[in-house]
Every structure is written in structure tokens, then in C-alpha cells.
mmCIF file of C-alpha atoms and ligand atoms in Angstrom:
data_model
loop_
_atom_site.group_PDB
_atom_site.id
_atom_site.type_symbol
_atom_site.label_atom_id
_atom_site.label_comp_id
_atom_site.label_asym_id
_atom_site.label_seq_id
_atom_site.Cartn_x
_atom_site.Cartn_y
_atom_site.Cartn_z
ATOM 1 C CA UNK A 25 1.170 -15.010 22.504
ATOM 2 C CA UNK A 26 3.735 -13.248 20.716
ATOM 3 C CA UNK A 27 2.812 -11.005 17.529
ATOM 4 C CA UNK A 28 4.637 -9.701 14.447
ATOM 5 C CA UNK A 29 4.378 -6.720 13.036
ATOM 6 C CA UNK A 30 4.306 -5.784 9.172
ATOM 7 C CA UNK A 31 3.413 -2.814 7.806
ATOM 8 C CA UNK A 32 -0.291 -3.957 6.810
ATOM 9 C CA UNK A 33 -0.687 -6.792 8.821
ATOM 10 C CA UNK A 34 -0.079 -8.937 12.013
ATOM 11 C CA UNK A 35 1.683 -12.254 12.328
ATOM 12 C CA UNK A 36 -0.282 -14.035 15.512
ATOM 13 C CA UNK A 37 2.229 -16.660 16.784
ATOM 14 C CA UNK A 38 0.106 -18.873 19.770
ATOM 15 C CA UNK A 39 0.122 -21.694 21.061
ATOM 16 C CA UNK A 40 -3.542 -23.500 21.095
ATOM 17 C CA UNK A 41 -4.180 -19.658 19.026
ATOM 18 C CA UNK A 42 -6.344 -21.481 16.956
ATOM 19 C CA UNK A 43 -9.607 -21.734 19.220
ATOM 20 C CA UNK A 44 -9.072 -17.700 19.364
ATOM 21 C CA UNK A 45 -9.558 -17.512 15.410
ATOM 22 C CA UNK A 46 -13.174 -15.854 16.083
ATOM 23 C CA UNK A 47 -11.617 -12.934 18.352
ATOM 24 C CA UNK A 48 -8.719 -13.003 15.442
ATOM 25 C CA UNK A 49 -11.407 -12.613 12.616
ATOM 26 C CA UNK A 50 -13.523 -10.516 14.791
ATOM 27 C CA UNK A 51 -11.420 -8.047 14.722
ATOM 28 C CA UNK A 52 -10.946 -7.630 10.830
ATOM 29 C CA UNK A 53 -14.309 -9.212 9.726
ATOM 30 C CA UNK A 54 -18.257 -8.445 10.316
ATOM 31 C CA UNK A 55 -19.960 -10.673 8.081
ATOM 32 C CA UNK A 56 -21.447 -14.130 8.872
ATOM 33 C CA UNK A 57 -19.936 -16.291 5.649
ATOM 34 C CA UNK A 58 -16.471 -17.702 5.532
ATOM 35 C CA UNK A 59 -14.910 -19.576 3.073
ATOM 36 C CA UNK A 60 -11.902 -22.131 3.726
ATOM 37 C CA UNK A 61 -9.636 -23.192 1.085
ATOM 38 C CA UNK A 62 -7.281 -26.329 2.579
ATOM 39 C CA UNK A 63 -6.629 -29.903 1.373
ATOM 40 C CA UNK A 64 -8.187 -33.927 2.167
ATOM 41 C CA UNK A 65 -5.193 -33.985 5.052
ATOM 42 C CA UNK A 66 -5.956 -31.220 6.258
ATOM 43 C CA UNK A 67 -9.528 -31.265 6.598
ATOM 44 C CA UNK A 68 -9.865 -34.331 7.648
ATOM 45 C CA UNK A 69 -7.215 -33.615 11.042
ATOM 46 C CA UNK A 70 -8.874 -30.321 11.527
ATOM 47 C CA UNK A 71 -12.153 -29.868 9.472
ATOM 48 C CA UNK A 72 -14.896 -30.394 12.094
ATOM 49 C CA UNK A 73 -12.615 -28.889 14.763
ATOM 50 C CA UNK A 74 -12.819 -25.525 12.988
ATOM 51 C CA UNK A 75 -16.379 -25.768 11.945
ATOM 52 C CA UNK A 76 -16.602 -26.190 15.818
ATOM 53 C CA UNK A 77 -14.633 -23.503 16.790
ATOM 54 C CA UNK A 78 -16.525 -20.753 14.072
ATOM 55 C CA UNK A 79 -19.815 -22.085 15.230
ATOM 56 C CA UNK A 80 -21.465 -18.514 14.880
ATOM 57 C CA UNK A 81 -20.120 -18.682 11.445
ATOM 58 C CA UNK A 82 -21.229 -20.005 8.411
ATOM 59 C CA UNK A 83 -18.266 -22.261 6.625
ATOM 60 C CA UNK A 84 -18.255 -23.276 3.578
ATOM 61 C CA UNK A 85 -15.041 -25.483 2.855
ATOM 62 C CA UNK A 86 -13.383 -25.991 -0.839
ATOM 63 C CA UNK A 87 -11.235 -29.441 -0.096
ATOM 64 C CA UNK A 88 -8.465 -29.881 -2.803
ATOM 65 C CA UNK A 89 -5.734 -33.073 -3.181
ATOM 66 C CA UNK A 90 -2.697 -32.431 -1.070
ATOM 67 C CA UNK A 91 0.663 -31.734 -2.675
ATOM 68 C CA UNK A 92 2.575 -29.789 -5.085
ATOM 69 C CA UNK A 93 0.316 -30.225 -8.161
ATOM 70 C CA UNK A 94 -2.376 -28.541 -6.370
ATOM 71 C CA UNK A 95 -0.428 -25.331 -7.206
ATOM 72 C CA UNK A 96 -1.795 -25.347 -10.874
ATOM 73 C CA UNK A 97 -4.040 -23.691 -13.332
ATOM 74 C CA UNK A 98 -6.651 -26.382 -13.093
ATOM 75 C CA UNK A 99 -6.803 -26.600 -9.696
ATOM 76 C CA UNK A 100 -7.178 -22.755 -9.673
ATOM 77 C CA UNK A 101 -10.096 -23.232 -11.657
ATOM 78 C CA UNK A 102 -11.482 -25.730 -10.198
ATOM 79 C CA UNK A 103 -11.473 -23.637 -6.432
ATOM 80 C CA UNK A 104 -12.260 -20.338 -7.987
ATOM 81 C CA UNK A 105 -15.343 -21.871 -9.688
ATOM 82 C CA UNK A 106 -16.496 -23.911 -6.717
ATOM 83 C CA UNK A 107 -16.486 -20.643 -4.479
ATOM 84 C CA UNK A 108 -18.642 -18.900 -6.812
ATOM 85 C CA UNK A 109 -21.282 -21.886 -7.147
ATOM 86 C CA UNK A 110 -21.255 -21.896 -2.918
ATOM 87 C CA UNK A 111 -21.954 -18.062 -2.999
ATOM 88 C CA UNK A 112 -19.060 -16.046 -2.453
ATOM 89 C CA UNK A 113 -18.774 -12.359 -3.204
ATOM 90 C CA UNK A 114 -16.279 -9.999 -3.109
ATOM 91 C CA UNK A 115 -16.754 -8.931 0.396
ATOM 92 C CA UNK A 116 -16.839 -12.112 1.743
ATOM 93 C CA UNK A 117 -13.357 -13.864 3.859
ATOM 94 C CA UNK A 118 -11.416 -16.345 1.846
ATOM 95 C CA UNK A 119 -8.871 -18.579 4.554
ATOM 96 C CA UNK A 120 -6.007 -20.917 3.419
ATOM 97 C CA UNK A 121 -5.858 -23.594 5.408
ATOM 98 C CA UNK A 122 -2.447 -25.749 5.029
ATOM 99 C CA UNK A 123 0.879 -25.809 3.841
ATOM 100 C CA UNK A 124 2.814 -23.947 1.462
ATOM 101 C CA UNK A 125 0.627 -25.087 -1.249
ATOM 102 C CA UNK A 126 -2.379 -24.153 -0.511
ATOM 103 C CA UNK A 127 -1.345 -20.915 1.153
ATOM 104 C CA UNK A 128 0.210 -20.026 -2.276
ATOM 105 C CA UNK A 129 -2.686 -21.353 -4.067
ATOM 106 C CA UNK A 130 -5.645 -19.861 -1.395
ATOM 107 C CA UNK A 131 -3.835 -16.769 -1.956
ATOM 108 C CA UNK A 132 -3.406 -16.559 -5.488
ATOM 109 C CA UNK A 133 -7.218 -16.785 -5.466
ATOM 110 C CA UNK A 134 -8.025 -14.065 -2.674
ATOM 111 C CA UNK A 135 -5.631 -11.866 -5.095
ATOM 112 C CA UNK A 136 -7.634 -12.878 -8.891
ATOM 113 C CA UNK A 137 -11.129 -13.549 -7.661
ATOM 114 C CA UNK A 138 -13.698 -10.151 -7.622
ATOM 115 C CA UNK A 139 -10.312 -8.705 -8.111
ATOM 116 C CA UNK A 140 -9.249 -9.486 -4.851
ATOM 117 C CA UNK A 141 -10.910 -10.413 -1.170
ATOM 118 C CA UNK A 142 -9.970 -10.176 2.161
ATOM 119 C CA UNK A 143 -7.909 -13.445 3.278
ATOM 120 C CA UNK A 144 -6.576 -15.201 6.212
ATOM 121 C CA UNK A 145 -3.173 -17.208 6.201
ATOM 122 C CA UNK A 146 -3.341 -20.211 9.150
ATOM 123 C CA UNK A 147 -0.408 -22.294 8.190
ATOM 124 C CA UNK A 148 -0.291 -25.791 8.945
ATOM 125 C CA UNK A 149 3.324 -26.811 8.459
ATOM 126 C CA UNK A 150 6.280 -26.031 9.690
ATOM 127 C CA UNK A 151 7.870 -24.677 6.465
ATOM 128 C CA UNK A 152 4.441 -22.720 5.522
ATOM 129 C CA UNK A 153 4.803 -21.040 9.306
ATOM 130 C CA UNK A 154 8.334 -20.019 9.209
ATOM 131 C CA UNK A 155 8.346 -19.074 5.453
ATOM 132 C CA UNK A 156 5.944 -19.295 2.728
ATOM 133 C CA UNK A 157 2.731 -17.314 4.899
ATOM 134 C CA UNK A 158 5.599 -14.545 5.658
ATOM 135 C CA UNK A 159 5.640 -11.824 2.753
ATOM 136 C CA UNK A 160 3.084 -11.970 0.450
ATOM 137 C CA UNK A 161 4.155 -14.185 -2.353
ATOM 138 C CA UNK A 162 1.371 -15.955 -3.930
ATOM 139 C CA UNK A 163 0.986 -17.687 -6.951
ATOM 140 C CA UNK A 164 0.819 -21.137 -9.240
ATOM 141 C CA UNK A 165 3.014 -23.221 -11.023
ATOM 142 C CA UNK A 166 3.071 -24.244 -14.639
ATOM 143 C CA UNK A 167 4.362 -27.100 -16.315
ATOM 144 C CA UNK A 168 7.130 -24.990 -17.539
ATOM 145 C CA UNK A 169 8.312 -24.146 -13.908
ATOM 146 C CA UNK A 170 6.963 -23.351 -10.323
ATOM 147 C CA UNK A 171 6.018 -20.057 -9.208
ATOM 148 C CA UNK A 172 5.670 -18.835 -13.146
ATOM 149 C CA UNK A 173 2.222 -17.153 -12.073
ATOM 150 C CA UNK A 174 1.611 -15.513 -9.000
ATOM 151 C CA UNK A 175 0.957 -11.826 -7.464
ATOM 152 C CA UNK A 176 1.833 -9.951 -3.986
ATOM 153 C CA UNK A 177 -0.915 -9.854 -1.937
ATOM 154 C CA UNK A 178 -1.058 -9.615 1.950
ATOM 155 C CA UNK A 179 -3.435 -11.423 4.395
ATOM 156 C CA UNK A 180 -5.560 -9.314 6.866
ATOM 157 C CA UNK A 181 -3.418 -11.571 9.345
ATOM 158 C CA UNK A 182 -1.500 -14.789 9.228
ATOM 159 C CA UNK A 183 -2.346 -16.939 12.741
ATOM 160 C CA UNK A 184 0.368 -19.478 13.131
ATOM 161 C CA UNK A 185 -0.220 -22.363 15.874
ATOM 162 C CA UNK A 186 2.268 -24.619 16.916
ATOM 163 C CA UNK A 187 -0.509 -27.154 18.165
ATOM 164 C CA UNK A 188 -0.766 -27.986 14.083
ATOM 165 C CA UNK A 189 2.934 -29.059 14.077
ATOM 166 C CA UNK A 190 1.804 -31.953 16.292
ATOM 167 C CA UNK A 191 0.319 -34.209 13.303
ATOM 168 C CA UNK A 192 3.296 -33.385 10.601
ATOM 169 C CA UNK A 193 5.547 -36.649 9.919
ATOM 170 C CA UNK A 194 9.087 -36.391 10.878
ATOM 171 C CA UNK A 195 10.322 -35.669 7.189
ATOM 172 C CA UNK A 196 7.558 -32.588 7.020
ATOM 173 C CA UNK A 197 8.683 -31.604 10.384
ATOM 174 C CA UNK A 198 12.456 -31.664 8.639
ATOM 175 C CA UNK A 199 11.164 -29.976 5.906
ATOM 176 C CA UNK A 200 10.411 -27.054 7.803
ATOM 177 C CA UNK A 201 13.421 -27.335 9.938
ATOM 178 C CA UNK A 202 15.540 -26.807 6.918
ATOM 179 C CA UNK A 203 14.356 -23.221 6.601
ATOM 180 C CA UNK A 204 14.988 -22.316 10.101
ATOM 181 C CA UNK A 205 18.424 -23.265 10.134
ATOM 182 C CA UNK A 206 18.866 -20.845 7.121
ATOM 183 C CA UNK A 207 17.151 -18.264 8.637
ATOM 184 C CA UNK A 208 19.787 -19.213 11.990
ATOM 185 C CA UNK A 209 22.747 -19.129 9.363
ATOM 186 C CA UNK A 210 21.954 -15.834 7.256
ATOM 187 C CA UNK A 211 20.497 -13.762 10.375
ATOM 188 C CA UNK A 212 20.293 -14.707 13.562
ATOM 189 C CA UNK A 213 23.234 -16.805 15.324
ATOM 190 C CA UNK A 214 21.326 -17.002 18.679
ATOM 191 C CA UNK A 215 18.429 -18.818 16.156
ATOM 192 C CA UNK A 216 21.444 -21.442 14.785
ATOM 193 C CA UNK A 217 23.033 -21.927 17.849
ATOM 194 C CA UNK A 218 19.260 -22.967 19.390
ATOM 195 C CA UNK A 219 18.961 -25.110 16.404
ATOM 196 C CA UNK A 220 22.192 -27.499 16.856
ATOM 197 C CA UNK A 221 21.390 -28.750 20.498
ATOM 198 C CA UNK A 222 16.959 -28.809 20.164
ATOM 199 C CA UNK A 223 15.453 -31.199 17.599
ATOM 200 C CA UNK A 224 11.995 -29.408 18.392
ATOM 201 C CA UNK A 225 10.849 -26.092 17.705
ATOM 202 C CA UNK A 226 8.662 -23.586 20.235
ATOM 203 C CA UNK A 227 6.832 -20.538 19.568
ATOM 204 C CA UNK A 228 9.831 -18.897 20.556
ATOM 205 C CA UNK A 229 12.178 -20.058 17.821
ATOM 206 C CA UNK A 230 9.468 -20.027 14.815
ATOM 207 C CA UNK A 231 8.789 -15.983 16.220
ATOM 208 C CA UNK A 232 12.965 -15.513 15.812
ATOM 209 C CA UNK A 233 12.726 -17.411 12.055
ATOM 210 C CA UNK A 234 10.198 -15.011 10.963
ATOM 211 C CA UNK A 235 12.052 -12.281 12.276
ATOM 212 C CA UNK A 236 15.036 -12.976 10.121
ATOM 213 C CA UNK A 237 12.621 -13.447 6.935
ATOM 214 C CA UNK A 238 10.723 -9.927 8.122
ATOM 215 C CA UNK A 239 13.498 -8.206 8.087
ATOM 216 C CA UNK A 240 14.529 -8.940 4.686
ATOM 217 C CA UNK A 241 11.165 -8.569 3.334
ATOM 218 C CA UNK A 242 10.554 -4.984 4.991
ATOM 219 C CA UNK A 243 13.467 -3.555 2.673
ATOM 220 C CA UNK A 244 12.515 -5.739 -0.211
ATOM 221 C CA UNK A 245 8.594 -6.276 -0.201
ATOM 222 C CA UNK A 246 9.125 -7.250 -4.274
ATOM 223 C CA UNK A 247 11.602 -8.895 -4.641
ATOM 224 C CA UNK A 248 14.449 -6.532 -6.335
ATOM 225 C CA UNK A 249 17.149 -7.465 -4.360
ATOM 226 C CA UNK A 250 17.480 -7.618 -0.612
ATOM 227 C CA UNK A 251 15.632 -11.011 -0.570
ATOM 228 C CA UNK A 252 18.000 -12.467 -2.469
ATOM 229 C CA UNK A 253 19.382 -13.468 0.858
ATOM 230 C CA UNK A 254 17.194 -15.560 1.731
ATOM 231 C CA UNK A 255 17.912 -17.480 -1.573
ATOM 232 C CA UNK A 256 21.486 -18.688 0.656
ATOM 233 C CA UNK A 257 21.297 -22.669 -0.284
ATOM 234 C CA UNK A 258 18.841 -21.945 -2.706
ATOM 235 C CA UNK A 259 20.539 -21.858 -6.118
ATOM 236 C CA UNK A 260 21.492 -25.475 -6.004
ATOM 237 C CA UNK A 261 18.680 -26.104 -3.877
ATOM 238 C CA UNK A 262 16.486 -25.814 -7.020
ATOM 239 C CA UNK A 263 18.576 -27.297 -9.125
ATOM 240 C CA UNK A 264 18.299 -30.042 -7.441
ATOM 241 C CA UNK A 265 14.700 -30.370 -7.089
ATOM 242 C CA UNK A 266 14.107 -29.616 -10.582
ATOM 243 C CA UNK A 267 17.050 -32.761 -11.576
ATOM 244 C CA UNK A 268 15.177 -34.752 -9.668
ATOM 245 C CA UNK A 269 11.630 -33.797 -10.830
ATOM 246 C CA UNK A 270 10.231 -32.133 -7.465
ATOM 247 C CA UNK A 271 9.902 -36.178 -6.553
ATOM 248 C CA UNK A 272 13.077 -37.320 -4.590
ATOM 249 C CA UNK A 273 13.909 -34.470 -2.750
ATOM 250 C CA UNK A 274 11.497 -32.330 -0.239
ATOM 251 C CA UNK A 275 12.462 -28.631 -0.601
ATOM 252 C CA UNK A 276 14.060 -28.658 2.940
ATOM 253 C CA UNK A 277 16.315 -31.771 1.853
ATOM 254 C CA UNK A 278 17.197 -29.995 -1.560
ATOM 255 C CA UNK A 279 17.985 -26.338 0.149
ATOM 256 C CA UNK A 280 20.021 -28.400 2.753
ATOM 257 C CA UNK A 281 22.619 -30.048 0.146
ATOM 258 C CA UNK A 282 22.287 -26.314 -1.262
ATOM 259 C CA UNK A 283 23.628 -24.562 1.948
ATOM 260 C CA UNK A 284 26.189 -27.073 2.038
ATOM 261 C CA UNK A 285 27.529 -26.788 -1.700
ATOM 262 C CA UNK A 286 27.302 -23.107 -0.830
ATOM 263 C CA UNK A 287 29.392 -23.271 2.087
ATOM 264 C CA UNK A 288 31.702 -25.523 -0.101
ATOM 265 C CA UNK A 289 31.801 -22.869 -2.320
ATOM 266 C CA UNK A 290 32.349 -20.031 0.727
ATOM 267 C CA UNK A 291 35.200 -22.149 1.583
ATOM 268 C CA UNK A 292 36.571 -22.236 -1.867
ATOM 269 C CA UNK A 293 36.454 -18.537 -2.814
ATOM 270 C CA UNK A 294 35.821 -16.039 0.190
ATOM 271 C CA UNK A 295 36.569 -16.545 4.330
ATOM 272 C CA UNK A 296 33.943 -19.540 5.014
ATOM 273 C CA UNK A 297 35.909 -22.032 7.165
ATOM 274 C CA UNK A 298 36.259 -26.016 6.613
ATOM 275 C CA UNK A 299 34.636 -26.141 10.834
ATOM 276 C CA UNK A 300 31.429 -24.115 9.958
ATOM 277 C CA UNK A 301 30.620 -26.674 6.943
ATOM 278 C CA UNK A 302 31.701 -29.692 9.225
ATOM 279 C CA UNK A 303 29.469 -28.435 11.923
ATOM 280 C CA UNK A 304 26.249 -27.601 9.315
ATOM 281 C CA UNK A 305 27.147 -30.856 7.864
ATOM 282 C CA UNK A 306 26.841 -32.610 11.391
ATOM 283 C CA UNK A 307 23.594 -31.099 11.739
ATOM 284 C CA UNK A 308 21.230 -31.621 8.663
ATOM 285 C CA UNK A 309 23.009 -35.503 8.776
ATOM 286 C CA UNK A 310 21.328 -35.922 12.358
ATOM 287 C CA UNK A 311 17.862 -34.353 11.845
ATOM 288 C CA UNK A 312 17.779 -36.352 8.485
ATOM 289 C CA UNK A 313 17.685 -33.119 5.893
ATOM 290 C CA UNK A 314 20.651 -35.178 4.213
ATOM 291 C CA UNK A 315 22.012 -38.262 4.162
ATOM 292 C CA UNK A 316 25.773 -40.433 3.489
ATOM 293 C CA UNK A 317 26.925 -40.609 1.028
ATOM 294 C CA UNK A 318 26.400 -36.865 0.101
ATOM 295 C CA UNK A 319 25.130 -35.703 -3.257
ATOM 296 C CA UNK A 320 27.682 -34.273 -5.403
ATOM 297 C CA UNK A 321 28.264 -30.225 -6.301
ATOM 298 C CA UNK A 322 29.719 -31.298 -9.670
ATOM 299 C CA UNK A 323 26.402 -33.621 -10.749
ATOM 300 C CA UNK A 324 24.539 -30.266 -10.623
ATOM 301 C CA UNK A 325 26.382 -27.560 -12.055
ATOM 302 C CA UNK A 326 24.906 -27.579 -15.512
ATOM 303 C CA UNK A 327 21.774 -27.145 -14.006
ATOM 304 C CA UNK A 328 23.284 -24.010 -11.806
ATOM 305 C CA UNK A 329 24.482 -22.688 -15.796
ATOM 306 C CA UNK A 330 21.242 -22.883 -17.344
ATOM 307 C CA UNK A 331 19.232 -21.109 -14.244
ATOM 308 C CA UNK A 332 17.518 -18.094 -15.445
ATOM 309 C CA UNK A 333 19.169 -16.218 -12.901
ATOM 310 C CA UNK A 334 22.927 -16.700 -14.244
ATOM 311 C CA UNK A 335 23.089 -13.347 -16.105
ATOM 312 C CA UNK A 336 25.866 -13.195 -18.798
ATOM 313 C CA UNK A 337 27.865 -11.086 -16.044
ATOM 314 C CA UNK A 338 28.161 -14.066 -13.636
ATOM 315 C CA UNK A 339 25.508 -15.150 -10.572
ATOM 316 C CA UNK A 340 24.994 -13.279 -7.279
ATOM 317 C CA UNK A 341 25.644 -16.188 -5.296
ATOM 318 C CA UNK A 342 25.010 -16.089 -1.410
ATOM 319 C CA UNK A 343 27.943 -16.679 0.989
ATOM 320 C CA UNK A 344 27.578 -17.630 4.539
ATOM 321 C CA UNK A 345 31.042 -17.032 5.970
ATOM 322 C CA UNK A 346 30.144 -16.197 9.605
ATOM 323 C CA UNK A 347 26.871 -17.361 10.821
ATOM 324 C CA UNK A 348 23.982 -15.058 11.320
ATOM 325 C CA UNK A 349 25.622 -13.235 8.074
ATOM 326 C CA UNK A 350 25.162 -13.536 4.712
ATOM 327 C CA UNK A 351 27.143 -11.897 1.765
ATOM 328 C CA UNK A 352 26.351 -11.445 -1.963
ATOM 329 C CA UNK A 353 28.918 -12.556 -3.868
ATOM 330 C CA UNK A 354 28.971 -12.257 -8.254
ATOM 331 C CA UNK A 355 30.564 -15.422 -9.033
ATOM 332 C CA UNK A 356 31.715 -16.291 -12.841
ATOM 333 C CA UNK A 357 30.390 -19.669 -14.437
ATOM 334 C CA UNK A 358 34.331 -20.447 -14.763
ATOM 335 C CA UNK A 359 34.025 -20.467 -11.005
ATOM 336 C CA UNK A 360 32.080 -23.280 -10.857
ATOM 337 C CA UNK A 361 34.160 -25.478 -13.259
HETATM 338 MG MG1 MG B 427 12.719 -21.931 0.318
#
């Protein structure tokens, strides 16, 4: 078992850690009732396994539709309502269960309901292990744009078990990948280097992912600045999800074209070289993050000009121009024509 540290909390990264979730909870938690936000996938792989394994416990499970439009105002409704019909009150432990969505959804509720209950992260996914359970972001979307509603709020402890990575698809398992070779490619070149020759991920390499991500976050928990590095692909990333409609492209797939327009753009203005982008390129082609022929940097630009971020002084872009380093660079919106 290896564990993270952040300032108030522990990141639990085991393998089969998962049947120790009642030492895990014992430690933080006395009472008997637990209640376990997580969606029909979910609960139907794991649902009577973890009744099983809290058996001294009393569970009481809120089961919501899996994907992305579970992260909205009705559905927050919907869970915060059922939990108080089943009984819960303020004292009482609130786990998410899942992926990224209903981590940031679970935990949007832990933050709003009673004002605020203790809460568990145990994320199912790739992606939701290596990123979205790791600093504190929580929140909802709204039809006018993801994220637009959300608070900080930290889990008593996040318990991340590769064993769950087992059931995810190939594209999920991608999905997740994506993120890791970021983290490789803005922080850690041992991480990258581990990335281009292993198709599979251990305990080992999803502890040195977080590591990159903790790093960032300990300097900026809110967001101010410092995490802006972790936005490297990012820019067009959204872009093109939100061209797209969040329906083509899996985040991974969409941050992966964006590290690669952003090494394009390295290339073009600072010291990124042509063999870094043809050996990044290499990669996301063979674990399927992108695909011949490429999408094009141009077709997304006017999306990049009316981001919220482009301030009328230009757009802190992220440069990778030698791996496990990442630069902030202002770039113009004449730069990108
Ligand atoms: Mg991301």
C-alpha cells in the first residue's frame, strides 16, 4: 500500500484496498449509517460486494444514471432529496462511488447538504483516480457550461483501488491514460518515459500521476494560478469537446489532440522540438487517444478566441518544451492566426 499525503487528508493507493474500507472508515468514522452515492454501472459491478464488505454497517445506496448529465441541478436534487427521505443527518458519512461524475456530483452534495458532511472519495476509473478525486474540486454543470457550480471541499480520505480498473472498457481505460501522460509530460519524465513502452498502469504509476497533480495543488489549493499547469492540452482540449457537444470526443481523446496542438504550437513559438511531438504523436495514435487523419488546430481556433479565459491581454497558454516541464507562456490571439 502506498499513501499520499495532503494537508487534511490521505490518498490510500492499494491494490484489493477495497475489502480494507472498514479499517479505512474506522479510522475517521464511529457511527453505524453510511450512505453511498454511485451510478446503475457501478452498482451493479460492485453493489452487493460492498454491502458485503461493510456488513457491520448499515448502507443505504442512492443509484443515479451513469454519464455526464448526471452532473446537473436535477440530479442534485434528486440525490440530495432521496438522502434525506432514507434518514441522513449531518453527522452521518456520505461516499462517492464512481467516476469523475459522480465524485464531482457526491461531493458537491457532502459540501451543500446540512452545510456540509463528512465524505469518502473511492474512485472507480482511471481518470477519476489519477485526477478528478485529487484536490478538492467539486461541483455541477449547467446547460450554459460544465463546472459553472461547484465548491472546494476535501474528503476525510480518497481510497483508490486498482482492482476497479479491471471492468473499465478499453476507451475508459484510454480515457484515463490521457491524463497520465500529461501528468508524465508537465512533471515527471520518469512517469512519461514508463508510459511509452507499458500499455497498463500499476499502483506504482497512478501513485507518481498523483504526485505530479499534488504538487501543483499544494501551492495552488484554489485555483489562482499554479494549476494552470495542469491545464497543458487543455485549452483546445475543451474546445474541442464543447465543438463537438461533449458527444464525439471522451475528455482523454479531446486533451490528447490538445497536447498535440500545444506542442504544435511549442514548436512554432518557443524551444519545443518537431521529435518530442512525433514521439507524443506516436503514442496517443497506438493506445487509441487519437486517430489518422488528425483533427485540425485551425478548425478550432475560434473556439480557443471566444474561451472565457482569453483576457484582452492575450492567453497564458501552457508549453511543454522538455518533458517533465511545463512553461506558461502569454500568447496574443494574432498568434494563433
Ligand atoms: Mg482534465
Amino acid at each position: 500500500m502506498t499513501y499520499i499525503k495532503m494537508p487534511q487528508y490521505d490518498i490510500f493507493i492499494e491494490k484489493n484496498g477495497l475489502l480494507n474500507l472498514p479499517k479505512y472508515i474506522a479510522d475517521v468514522y464511529t457511527y453505524h449509517d453510511i450512505y453511498i452515492v454511485t451510478d446503475e454501472t457501478v452498482y451493479e459491478l460492485y453493489g452487493k460486494k460492498i454491502e458485503n464488505i461493510l456488513v457491520t454497517h448499515k448502507v443505504f445506496f442512492v443509484v443515479v444514471k451513469p454519464g455526464e448529465k448526471s452532473k446537473s441541478l436535477d440530479t442534485y436534487h434528486q440525490v440530495v432529496k432521496e438522502l434525506v427521505q432514507k434518514g441522513m443527518r449531518r453527522n452521518h458519512l456520505l461516499i462517492a462511488l464512481g467516476g469523475g461524475v459522480v465524485g464531482d456530483l457526491t461531493g458537491f452534495v457532502a459540501s451543500t447538504i446540512f452545510r456540509g458532511v463528512p465524505f469518502v472519495q473511492i474512485p472507480t476509473t482511471l481518470l477519476a483516480q489519477v485526477d478528478s478525486s485529487v484536490g478538492g474540486k467539486v461541483g455541477i454543470d449547467l446547460e450554459e457550461g460544465k463546472n459553472l457550480v461547484g465548491s472546494f471541499y476535501n474528503p476525510l480520505f480518497v481510497l483508490i483501488d486498482p482492482e476497479f480498473l479491471k471492468t473499465l472498457s478499453k476507451r475508459e481505460y484510454a480515457n484515463g491514460l490521457a491524463e497520465m501522460i500529461k501528468a508524465g509530460l508537465i512533471g515527471d519524465k520518469k512517469l512519461y518515459h514508463h508510459l511509452l513502452s507499458h500499455d497498463l498502469v500499476t499502483e506504482e504509476e497512478i501513485t507518481m500521476a498523483i504526485q505530479v497533480k499534488r504538487a501543483v495543488v499544494l501551492v495552488d489549493p484554489y485555483d489562482k494560478k499554479e494549476r494552470m499547469f495542469l491545464n497543458f492540452g487543455h485549452t483546445f482540449g475543451h474546445a474541442i469537446e464543447k465543438k463537438h457537444h461533449y458527444e464525439s470526443y471522451k475528455h482523454g481523446e479531446a486533451i490528447s489532440y490538445g497536447m498535440l496542438f500545444a506542442l504544435q504550437v511549442g514548436i512554432k513559438y518557443h524551444e519545443t522540438k518537431q521529435e518530442l511531438y512525433d514521439e507524443v504523436k506516436e503514442l496517443l495514435l497506438a493506445r487509441g487517444l487519437v486517430k489518422e487523419p488528425l483533427l485540425k488546430m485551425e478548425d478550432y481556433i475560434r473556439e480557443i478566441q471566444s474561451d472565457k479565459k482569453f483576457l484582452a491581454n492575450g492567453l497564458n497558454f501552457i508549453i511543454v518544451d522538455r518533458i517533465g516541464d511545463a512553461k506558461i507562456v502569454p500568447l496574443k490571439e494574432s498568434d494563433f492566426l
